[in-house]
Short mmCIF file of C-alpha atoms in Angstrom, two decimals:
data_model
loop_
_atom_site.label_atom_id
_atom_site.label_comp_id
_atom_site.label_asym_id
_atom_site.label_seq_id
_atom_site.Cartn_x
_atom_site.Cartn_y
_atom_site.Cartn_z
CA MET K 216 129.61 55.45 165.66
CA LYS K 217 128.71 56.85 162.46
CA GLY K 218 131.12 60.08 162.92
CA GLY K 219 134.14 57.59 163.01
CA VAL K 220 133.11 55.62 160.09
CA PHE K 221 132.96 58.75 157.86
CA LEU K 222 136.29 60.12 159.67
CA ARG K 223 138.05 56.73 158.24
CA LEU K 224 136.40 57.33 154.97
CA ARG K 225 137.59 60.79 154.42
CA ARG K 226 141.28 59.42 155.63
CA ARG K 227 140.86 56.81 152.91
CA VAL K 228 139.66 58.88 149.92
CA ALA K 229 142.56 61.43 150.78
CA LYS K 230 144.93 58.86 150.99
CA HIS K 231 144.35 57.40 147.51
CA ALA K 232 143.71 61.15 146.06
CA GLN K 233 147.59 61.68 147.00
CA ARG K 234 148.50 58.29 145.38
CA ALA K 235 146.71 59.23 142.26
CA LEU K 236 147.98 62.66 141.80
CA PRO K 237 151.43 62.12 140.04
CA ILE K 238 149.59 59.88 137.90
CA TYR K 239 147.19 62.92 136.74
CA VAL K 240 149.33 65.22 136.17
CA PHE K 241 151.65 62.85 133.95
CA CYS K 242 148.37 62.23 131.88
CA CYS K 243 147.66 65.83 131.54
CA GLY K 244 151.17 66.54 130.50
CA LEU K 245 150.88 63.44 127.58
CA PHE K 246 147.92 65.09 126.57
CA ILE K 247 149.40 68.38 126.27
CA LEU K 248 152.20 66.93 124.31
CA PHE K 249 149.70 64.99 121.98
CA ILE K 250 147.74 67.94 121.06
CA SER K 251 150.67 69.86 120.37
CA GLN K 252 152.01 67.53 117.70
CA ILE K 253 148.55 67.25 116.27
CA SER K 254 148.06 70.82 115.94
CA PRO K 255 151.15 72.78 114.22
CA PRO K 256 151.65 76.71 115.52
CA GLN K 257 150.21 79.42 113.70
CA THR K 258 152.13 80.93 110.63
CA PRO K 259 152.88 84.52 110.99
CA SER K 260 150.37 84.90 107.99
CA GLU K 261 147.97 82.95 109.97
CA SER K 262 148.24 85.12 113.03
CA ALA K 263 148.10 88.21 111.36
CA GLU K 264 144.74 86.92 109.86
CA LEU K 265 143.43 86.46 113.72
CA VAL K 266 144.63 89.99 114.69
CA LYS K 267 142.88 91.09 111.53
CA ARG K 268 139.66 89.26 112.29
CA THR K 269 139.70 90.48 115.89
CA SER K 270 141.02 93.84 115.81
CA TYR K 271 137.70 95.61 114.72
CA SER K 272 135.53 94.30 117.65
CA SER K 273 138.29 94.48 119.88
CA GLN K 274 138.41 97.95 119.74
CA PRO K 275 136.14 100.31 121.50
CA THR K 276 133.39 102.38 119.88
CA LEU K 277 134.95 106.01 120.89
CA ALA K 278 138.35 106.54 121.66
CA LEU K 279 138.45 108.70 124.90
CA GLY K 280 140.38 111.91 125.63
CA ALA K 281 141.98 114.45 123.19
CA PHE K 282 143.61 114.36 120.03
CA PRO K 283 147.35 113.63 120.34
CA ARG K 284 149.26 116.76 120.05
CA LYS K 285 151.14 115.45 117.02
CA ILE K 286 151.50 116.93 113.36
CA TRP K 287 152.78 114.29 110.87
CA GLN K 288 154.07 114.63 107.28
CA SER K 289 155.77 112.57 104.66
CA TRP K 290 158.22 113.25 102.09
CA LYS K 291 161.46 112.24 100.16
CA VAL K 292 163.64 113.89 102.91
CA GLY K 293 163.67 115.46 106.13
CA PRO K 294 162.83 119.20 106.92
CA LEU K 295 166.64 120.41 106.24
CA GLY K 296 166.11 118.96 102.86
CA PHE K 297 162.79 120.59 102.10
CA GLU K 298 162.82 122.81 99.00
CA GLU K 299 161.44 126.42 100.23
CA LYS K 300 157.98 126.53 99.01
CA HIS K 301 157.82 122.88 101.18
CA GLN K 302 159.76 124.89 104.23
CA ILE K 303 157.05 127.62 104.16
CA CYS K 304 154.12 125.28 104.42
CA ALA K 305 155.86 123.07 107.09
CA ARG K 306 156.94 126.54 109.07
CA SER K 307 153.31 127.39 109.15
CA TRP K 308 152.19 124.51 111.15
CA ALA K 309 154.75 125.14 113.84
CA LEU K 310 154.28 128.86 114.21
CA LYS K 311 150.74 128.67 114.43
CA ASN K 312 150.45 125.10 116.81
CA PRO K 313 153.61 125.66 119.39
CA GLY K 314 152.17 122.92 121.81
CA TYR K 315 152.46 120.10 118.96
CA ARG K 316 154.90 117.90 117.98
CA TYR K 317 156.35 117.86 114.34
CA GLU K 318 157.43 114.83 112.84
CA VAL K 319 158.48 113.86 109.32
CA LEU K 320 158.78 110.44 107.93
CA THR K 321 161.20 110.03 104.91
CA ASP K 322 162.11 107.75 102.41
CA SER K 323 164.66 106.85 104.63
CA ASN K 324 163.16 105.70 107.57
CA ASP K 325 159.43 105.08 106.87
CA LEU K 326 160.23 101.09 106.49
CA GLN K 327 161.67 101.16 109.87
CA TYR K 328 158.34 102.85 110.94
CA VAL K 329 156.57 100.58 109.84
CA GLU K 330 158.73 97.40 110.71
CA THR K 331 158.78 98.80 114.12
CA HIS K 332 154.84 99.19 114.60
CA PHE K 333 153.64 96.29 112.74
CA GLY K 334 156.16 93.83 113.14
CA PRO K 335 156.67 90.76 115.53
CA ASP K 336 157.33 93.75 118.53
CA GLY K 337 154.35 95.75 117.36
CA LEU K 338 151.04 94.72 116.11
CA ASP K 339 152.37 91.54 114.69
CA ARG K 340 151.12 91.93 111.05
CA PRO K 341 153.57 90.89 108.75
CA ASP K 342 151.07 90.66 105.83
CA ILE K 343 151.51 94.56 106.20
CA VAL K 344 155.09 94.80 106.38
CA ASN K 345 155.57 92.52 103.48
CA VAL K 346 153.10 94.67 101.36
CA TYR K 347 154.73 97.66 102.00
CA GLN K 348 158.50 96.47 101.26
CA SER K 349 157.04 95.26 98.17
CA LEU K 350 155.54 98.45 96.87
CA THR K 351 157.26 100.50 94.31
CA ALA K 352 154.62 103.09 93.32
CA LYS K 353 155.35 106.04 95.40
CA ILE K 354 151.86 107.61 95.65
CA ILE K 355 150.58 104.08 96.91
CA LYS K 356 153.25 104.15 99.89
CA ALA K 357 152.45 107.67 100.64
CA ASP K 358 148.57 107.03 100.83
CA LEU K 359 149.40 103.74 103.10
CA LEU K 360 151.67 105.21 105.17
CA ARG K 361 149.63 108.17 106.27
CA TYR K 362 146.80 105.51 107.17
CA LEU K 363 149.42 103.54 109.17
CA VAL K 364 150.98 106.29 111.27
CA MET K 365 147.40 107.52 112.13
CA TYR K 366 146.03 104.27 113.11
CA VAL K 367 149.22 103.77 115.54
CA GLU K 368 149.70 107.24 116.96
CA GLY K 369 146.67 109.36 115.56
CA GLY K 370 147.38 113.30 115.83
CA VAL K 371 146.91 115.52 112.72
CA TYR K 372 148.15 114.49 108.94
CA VAL K 373 148.71 116.82 106.44
CA ASP K 374 150.34 116.60 103.19
CA ILE K 375 153.68 118.17 102.36
CA ASP K 376 152.14 120.97 100.20
CA VAL K 377 149.33 121.97 102.66
CA GLU K 378 149.75 125.59 104.41
CA ALA K 379 147.90 126.15 107.87
CA LEU K 380 145.65 129.04 107.66
CA LYS K 381 144.39 128.71 111.42
CA PRO K 382 145.77 126.90 114.56
CA ILE K 383 144.63 123.00 114.80
CA GLU K 384 142.51 124.11 117.76
CA ARG K 385 140.18 125.79 115.34
CA PHE K 386 139.46 122.63 113.63
CA ILE K 387 136.75 122.00 116.40
CA PRO K 388 133.91 124.69 115.92
CA VAL K 389 133.52 126.44 119.28
CA THR K 390 130.07 125.67 120.06
CA ASP K 391 128.24 123.45 122.80
CA ARG K 392 127.69 120.66 120.38
CA PHE K 393 130.95 119.67 119.55
CA GLN K 394 133.14 118.45 122.59
CA GLU K 395 136.85 117.07 121.94
CA GLN K 396 136.17 113.80 123.93
CA ASP K 397 133.11 112.93 121.95
CA ILE K 398 135.05 112.97 118.56
CA ASP K 399 137.19 110.47 117.06
CA MET K 400 138.15 111.89 113.64
CA ILE K 401 138.23 115.19 111.83
CA ILE K 402 137.53 115.41 108.29
CA GLY K 403 136.31 117.52 105.56
CA VAL K 404 134.54 117.45 102.09
CA GLU K 405 136.89 117.85 99.12
CA ILE K 406 134.54 117.27 96.03
CA ASP K 407 130.67 117.36 96.25
CA GLN K 408 129.57 116.99 93.01
CA PRO K 409 126.71 114.18 93.07
CA ASP K 410 124.93 114.84 89.92
CA PHE K 411 128.23 113.16 88.18
CA ALA K 412 127.93 110.00 89.85
CA ARG K 413 127.08 107.79 86.97
CA HIS K 414 129.50 109.54 84.92
CA PRO K 415 132.01 106.60 83.71
CA ILE K 416 134.75 108.57 84.75
CA LEU K 417 134.03 111.51 86.82
CA GLY K 418 131.59 109.03 88.83
CA PRO K 419 133.79 107.54 91.28
CA LYS K 420 135.71 110.49 92.34
CA SER K 421 132.38 112.96 92.60
CA GLN K 422 131.66 112.58 96.16
CA SER K 423 134.77 112.27 98.69
CA PHE K 424 136.31 113.66 101.85
CA CYS K 425 139.60 115.29 101.72
CA GLN K 426 142.74 112.95 103.03
CA TRP K 427 145.32 115.85 102.38
CA THR K 428 144.31 116.83 105.97
CA PHE K 429 142.54 114.98 108.73
CA LEU K 430 142.76 114.34 112.41
CA CYS K 431 142.16 110.97 114.19
CA LYS K 432 142.90 109.51 117.62
CA PRO K 433 144.86 106.10 117.75
CA LYS K 434 144.05 102.61 117.29
CA LEU K 435 140.47 103.57 115.35
CA PRO K 436 138.67 100.67 113.70
CA VAL K 437 137.74 102.73 110.64
CA MET K 438 141.72 103.20 109.96
CA LEU K 439 142.67 99.52 110.54
CA ARG K 440 139.66 98.48 108.12
CA LEU K 441 140.79 101.04 105.49
CA ILE K 442 144.28 99.79 105.85
CA ASP K 443 143.07 96.04 105.30
CA ASN K 444 140.91 97.24 102.46
CA ILE K 445 144.13 98.38 100.92
CA ILE K 446 145.96 95.25 101.35
CA ASP K 447 143.37 93.13 99.95
CA TRP K 448 142.90 95.63 96.92
CA LEU K 449 146.89 95.49 96.22
CA HIS K 450 146.65 91.61 96.11
CA GLU K 451 143.84 91.68 94.00
CA ILE K 452 145.25 94.01 91.39
CA ALA K 453 148.46 91.81 91.80
CA ASP K 454 146.65 88.42 90.95
CA LYS K 455 144.36 90.16 88.15
CA GLN K 456 147.70 91.54 86.37
CA ASN K 457 149.55 88.05 87.11
CA VAL K 458 152.55 90.13 88.65
CA PRO K 459 153.86 90.42 92.02
CA ILE K 460 152.96 93.88 93.81
CA SER K 461 156.25 95.42 92.95
CA ASP K 462 155.24 95.34 89.49
CA ILE K 463 151.54 96.29 89.43
CA ASN K 464 150.50 98.99 86.86
CA LEU K 465 147.98 101.33 88.14
CA ASN K 466 146.09 104.32 86.37
CA PHE K 467 144.85 107.65 87.92
CA ASP K 468 141.43 106.42 88.70
CA ASP K 469 142.90 103.33 90.11
CA VAL K 470 144.89 105.28 92.88
CA ILE K 471 142.12 107.24 93.64
CA SER K 472 139.80 104.36 94.10
CA GLY K 473 142.41 102.19 95.89
CA THR K 474 143.98 104.34 98.43
CA GLY K 475 143.33 107.77 97.78
CA PRO K 476 140.08 109.97 98.39
CA SER K 477 137.43 107.22 97.04
CA ALA K 478 138.82 104.33 99.27
CA PHE K 479 139.16 107.06 102.51
CA THR K 480 135.17 107.90 102.01
CA GLN K 481 133.85 104.44 101.47
CA ALA K 482 135.93 103.23 104.36
CA ILE K 483 134.21 106.59 106.35
CA LEU K 484 131.12 105.89 105.10
CA THR K 485 131.08 102.56 106.43
CA GLU K 486 132.19 103.17 109.79
CA MET K 487 129.57 105.58 110.02
CA SER K 488 127.13 103.39 109.07
CA ILE K 489 128.35 100.82 111.47
CA ARG K 490 128.02 103.16 114.34
CA GLU K 491 124.87 104.81 113.31
CA LYS K 492 123.36 101.44 113.00
CA LYS K 493 121.74 102.77 109.53
CA ASP K 494 122.89 103.32 106.20
CA ILE K 495 124.93 106.65 105.85
CA SER K 496 125.30 108.02 102.48
CA TRP K 497 126.79 111.03 100.63
CA ASP K 498 123.43 112.70 100.74
CA TYR K 499 124.19 113.45 104.60
CA PHE K 500 126.82 115.83 103.32
CA HIS K 501 125.81 117.38 99.94
CA ASN K 502 125.32 121.12 100.32
CA MET K 503 126.32 121.02 103.87
CA ASP K 504 126.32 124.61 105.13
CA GLU K 505 127.73 123.79 108.81
CA SER K 506 129.69 121.28 110.15
CA ARG K 507 128.31 118.04 111.69
CA ILE K 508 129.19 114.69 113.84
CA VAL K 509 127.92 111.41 112.44
CA GLY K 510 129.33 108.46 114.33
CA GLY K 511 131.99 110.10 116.46
CA ILE K 512 133.33 111.65 113.39
CA LEU K 513 133.16 115.37 112.72
CA VAL K 514 132.74 116.41 109.02
CA LEU K 515 133.64 119.90 108.34
CA THR K 516 132.21 121.72 105.19
CA VAL K 517 134.24 122.08 102.01
CA GLU K 518 135.78 125.33 103.07
CA ALA K 519 137.63 123.83 105.86
CA PHE K 520 140.04 121.85 103.96
CA ALA K 521 139.35 122.43 100.49
CA ALA K 522 138.75 126.03 100.00
CA GLY K 523 139.55 127.73 96.39
CA GLN K 524 138.82 124.74 93.95
CA GLY K 525 136.74 126.29 91.96
CA HIS K 526 133.53 123.43 92.31
CA SER K 527 131.77 122.20 94.92
CA ASP K 528 130.97 125.77 96.27
CA SER K 529 134.17 125.80 98.13
CA GLY K 530 134.77 129.28 98.67
CA THR K 531 138.01 131.05 98.84
CA HIS K 532 140.92 130.82 100.98
CA ASN K 533 139.86 134.51 102.56
CA SER K 534 137.04 132.68 104.10
CA ARG K 535 137.06 132.66 108.05
CA ASN K 536 136.09 128.84 107.39
CA ALA K 537 139.00 127.88 105.46
CA LEU K 538 141.47 126.17 107.84
CA VAL K 539 144.14 125.30 105.23
CA LYS K 540 145.49 125.92 101.79
CA HIS K 541 146.52 123.28 99.37
CA HIS K 542 149.45 124.26 97.17
CA TYR K 543 149.46 121.15 94.76
CA HIS K 544 153.20 121.28 94.81
CA ALA K 545 153.65 117.70 95.17
CA SER K 546 150.63 116.62 93.21
CA GLY K 547 153.00 115.43 90.40
CA TRP K 548 152.29 111.59 90.77
CA PRO K 549 149.79 111.56 87.93
CA ASN K 550 152.50 111.75 85.66
CA THR K 551 153.58 108.24 86.32
CA HIS K 552 149.56 107.23 86.94
CA PRO K 553 147.99 109.04 84.26
CA ARG K 554 144.58 110.02 83.80
CA TYR K 555 142.29 108.90 80.87
CA LYS K 556 143.35 111.47 77.98
CA HIS K 557 141.19 111.18 74.66
CA PRO K 558 143.28 111.66 71.57
CA VAL K 559 141.52 114.69 70.40
CA TYR K 560 139.67 116.07 73.38
CA GLY K 561 141.94 115.63 76.11
CA GLU K 562 141.20 114.88 79.88
CA VAL K 563 137.66 115.50 81.15
CA GLU K 564 139.02 116.49 84.48
CA ALA K 565 140.06 120.02 82.68
CA CYS K 566 136.35 120.98 82.80
CA ASN K 567 137.16 120.77 86.74
CA TRP K 568 133.60 120.00 87.24
CA GLU K 569 131.58 122.43 84.84
CA PRO K 570 128.47 120.82 83.70
CA GLU K 571 128.25 122.50 80.04
CA CYS K 572 131.91 121.32 79.77
CA VAL K 573 131.57 117.91 80.68
CA LYS K 574 128.63 117.46 78.44
CA LEU K 575 130.27 118.47 75.24
CA TRP K 576 133.15 116.31 76.24
CA ASP K 577 130.91 113.17 76.44
CA PHE K 578 129.03 114.45 73.24
CA SER K 579 132.26 114.95 71.28
CA LYS K 580 133.94 111.35 72.69
CA ALA K 581 130.86 110.04 71.54
CA VAL K 582 130.68 111.18 67.81
CA PHE K 583 134.46 110.42 67.63
CA GLU K 584 133.69 107.13 68.46
CA ALA K 585 130.98 106.92 65.81
CA MET K 586 133.36 107.92 62.93
CA SER K 587 135.29 105.68 60.80
CA PRO K 588 138.56 104.47 61.62
CA GLU K 589 139.83 106.87 58.69
CA GLU K 590 137.96 109.78 59.86
CA GLN K 591 139.06 109.13 63.51
CA ALA K 592 142.90 109.34 62.35
CA ARG K 593 142.25 112.39 60.36
CA LEU K 594 140.93 114.00 63.37
CA ILE K 595 143.96 113.13 65.38
CA ALA K 596 146.48 114.01 62.51
CA GLU K 597 144.79 117.41 62.78
CA LYS K 598 144.69 117.66 66.40
CA GLU K 599 148.65 116.63 66.61
CA ALA K 600 149.33 119.06 63.78
CA GLY K 601 147.60 121.90 65.75
CA ASP K 602 149.84 120.87 68.58
CA GLY K 603 150.49 123.52 71.36
CA GLN K 604 146.87 124.94 70.61
CA PRO K 605 143.82 124.48 72.99
CA ASP K 606 142.24 121.43 73.20
CA PRO K 607 139.46 121.17 70.91
CA TYR K 608 136.58 121.51 73.81
CA PRO K 609 135.98 124.46 76.06
CA VAL K 610 138.14 124.35 79.39
CA ASP K 611 136.26 126.79 81.12
CA GLN K 612 133.13 127.27 79.12
CA LEU K 613 131.29 126.96 76.08
CA GLU K 614 131.62 130.31 74.88
CA HIS K 615 135.35 130.20 74.93
CA PHE K 616 134.99 128.29 71.55
CA GLY K 617 131.95 130.23 70.62
CA LEU K 618 129.49 127.09 71.25
CA GLU K 619 126.08 127.63 72.85
CA ALA K 620 124.01 124.47 74.14
CA ARG K 621 120.29 125.31 74.65
CA HIS K 622 118.84 122.47 76.83
CA LEU K 623 115.12 121.87 76.65
CA LYS K 624 114.77 118.85 79.12
CA GLU K 625 116.41 115.99 80.58
CA THR K 626 117.67 113.05 78.50
CA PRO K 627 114.85 110.98 77.22
CA THR K 628 114.35 107.30 77.33
CA ASP K 629 114.53 106.89 73.55
CA PRO K 630 117.02 109.67 72.69
CA SER K 631 116.45 108.37 68.61
CA THR K 632 112.98 109.58 68.70
CA ASP K 633 113.44 112.72 71.06
CA PRO K 634 116.39 114.97 70.52
CA VAL K 635 116.77 117.09 73.59
CA THR K 636 119.55 119.63 72.81
CA SER K 637 120.65 121.64 69.81
CA PHE K 638 124.08 123.68 69.24
CA SER K 639 124.73 126.82 67.30
CA ALA K 640 128.24 127.47 66.47
CA SER K 641 130.13 130.79 65.62
CA PRO K 642 132.31 131.65 62.84
CA THR K 643 134.84 131.41 65.75
CA MET K 644 134.58 127.96 66.24
CA VAL K 645 134.45 127.03 62.83
CA HIS K 646 138.53 128.15 62.55
CA HIS K 647 139.66 125.40 64.50
CA ARG K 648 140.66 122.70 61.87
CA ALA K 649 140.42 119.76 64.39
CA LEU K 650 136.43 121.10 65.04
CA ARG K 651 135.45 121.47 61.67
CA PRO K 652 134.01 117.93 61.29
CA PHE K 653 132.17 118.50 64.83
CA VAL K 654 131.04 121.95 63.79
CA ALA K 655 129.36 120.56 60.54
CA LEU K 656 127.59 118.01 62.56
CA ALA K 657 126.42 120.46 64.81
CA SER K 658 125.13 122.66 62.27
CA GLN K 659 123.22 119.62 60.93
CA VAL K 660 121.69 118.73 64.28
CA ALA K 661 120.88 122.66 65.11
CA SER K 662 119.10 122.85 61.69
CA GLN K 663 117.59 119.60 61.43
CA LEU K 664 115.73 118.81 64.85
CA ALA K 665 113.01 116.36 63.82
CA PRO K 666 111.44 112.74 64.43
CA SER K 667 113.22 111.43 61.38
CA ILE K 668 116.79 112.18 63.00
CA SER K 669 118.91 108.86 63.89
CA VAL K 670 121.00 108.59 67.01
CA VAL K 671 124.97 108.93 66.47
CA ALA K 672 126.29 105.95 68.08
CA VAL K 673 123.41 104.65 70.15
CA LYS K 674 125.79 101.98 71.87
CA GLN K 675 128.19 104.74 72.82
CA VAL K 676 125.64 107.40 73.80
CA ALA K 677 123.70 105.03 75.80
CA SER K 678 126.46 105.04 78.27
CA ILE K 679 126.40 108.51 78.79
CA PRO K 680 124.93 109.40 82.14
CA LYS K 681 121.31 111.24 82.65
CA PHE K 682 122.86 114.35 83.14
CA SER K 683 124.94 114.27 79.63
CA THR K 684 123.04 115.54 76.58
CA VAL K 685 122.13 113.11 73.95
CA TYR K 686 123.01 114.56 70.41
CA SER K 687 122.12 113.18 66.93
CA LYS K 688 122.39 113.94 63.43
CA PRO K 689 120.50 113.29 60.29
CA GLU K 690 120.33 109.80 58.02
CA PRO K 691 123.14 109.97 55.42
CA THR K 692 122.22 110.94 51.84
CA VAL K 693 124.42 108.37 50.40
CA SER K 694 123.42 104.79 51.32
CA ASN K 695 126.86 103.17 52.03
CA GLY K 696 126.24 101.19 54.87
CA GLN K 697 127.17 103.31 57.70
CA ASP K 698 126.84 107.06 58.59
CA LYS K 699 129.00 109.72 57.01
#
């Protein structure tokens, strides 16, 4: 009896459900149509932002397998149009690595590559494509292009003026500690001069990894993060200068920090910190005498990719650890993005990280800034009149101009009451006309180190970092409201 009642009830429910199904489907369709009307589709830029926000987390922590057997370079023209010096470098990579595919992106096909891989049929990042299309600064395009290529395909990137000294298979040291499947990226130290970290000019580039040669596996989050950092930076610069990206004006340090080694280094240190779940600073790589892996990134010693620099204990290209040789054939971009050049003392980079030379440059600049406009103009005129002579500071060492600095101790907290360095100047130095005011001041400093000595340009000298020497001169004998 009960079974019959349940059977009739089930049949009745099924019959009503059959009748209601079309109405249910129709209502769902109306709801979807309504939602599509009030929620417009994403614009390309919004879509790109979504990709940008999700890409880092969607990528695996470690890329699996071997490094792609590809060698990438970029230049104005293809290999058939290379100058002989570039042919020699390019040939070295092919000869030492016969199992690798070699490819050059040029000024004629680079945009096509970017549009193909980052356009609608690729990663759909119109923001990247638009910025690349807008760029007119060639060094910025060259830097950005290498990162784009290495993100998409990976392999080995080398600048056009880099010669292979050893096969790529030697880039991973032969040891049980290093296995290719455990390594995402291979980089090398370029500049290891942390003592200059607080220098106003040298500081930002005093600790960096080399980006004229590096290896990575495709689709690494660190490369995409670096690319996004550059895109954001370019927009910020354009907004700050109130010009389109095509018209931005960049100096040498802008390039280094925006797309060059400093930007590259910061992105890598950030990635290492994320992977290791702790802060990874340059201290991990200072005075490194053997390669190490941090967060899946193999860091080689400075000799590997940057031997023969004359600083950072970089050794020579004859070292068994030297893997490449950078010839700097294609390093003319500072001509369009100049370094800071003092009108009398030139570029501090000419010191090539020699501490005594940098200290003298800092001192000379501070003294110059303390001079009256008339004194500055006279010094500049004397420098220009002697055009063709060496800059009035030692390029290699102080003895070049007969100047000796005797350091007594670290820069004091109050330099006005505790001068720390004296100078002795030889007649050789006095004969440089542009240096005569400098020598006179140095002689006064050397002969009158006493508590009564006052600081020259306290405000200017205060900005000199702790490794720099603070210099001072005596009170003027004539009271005219300013130092002589």
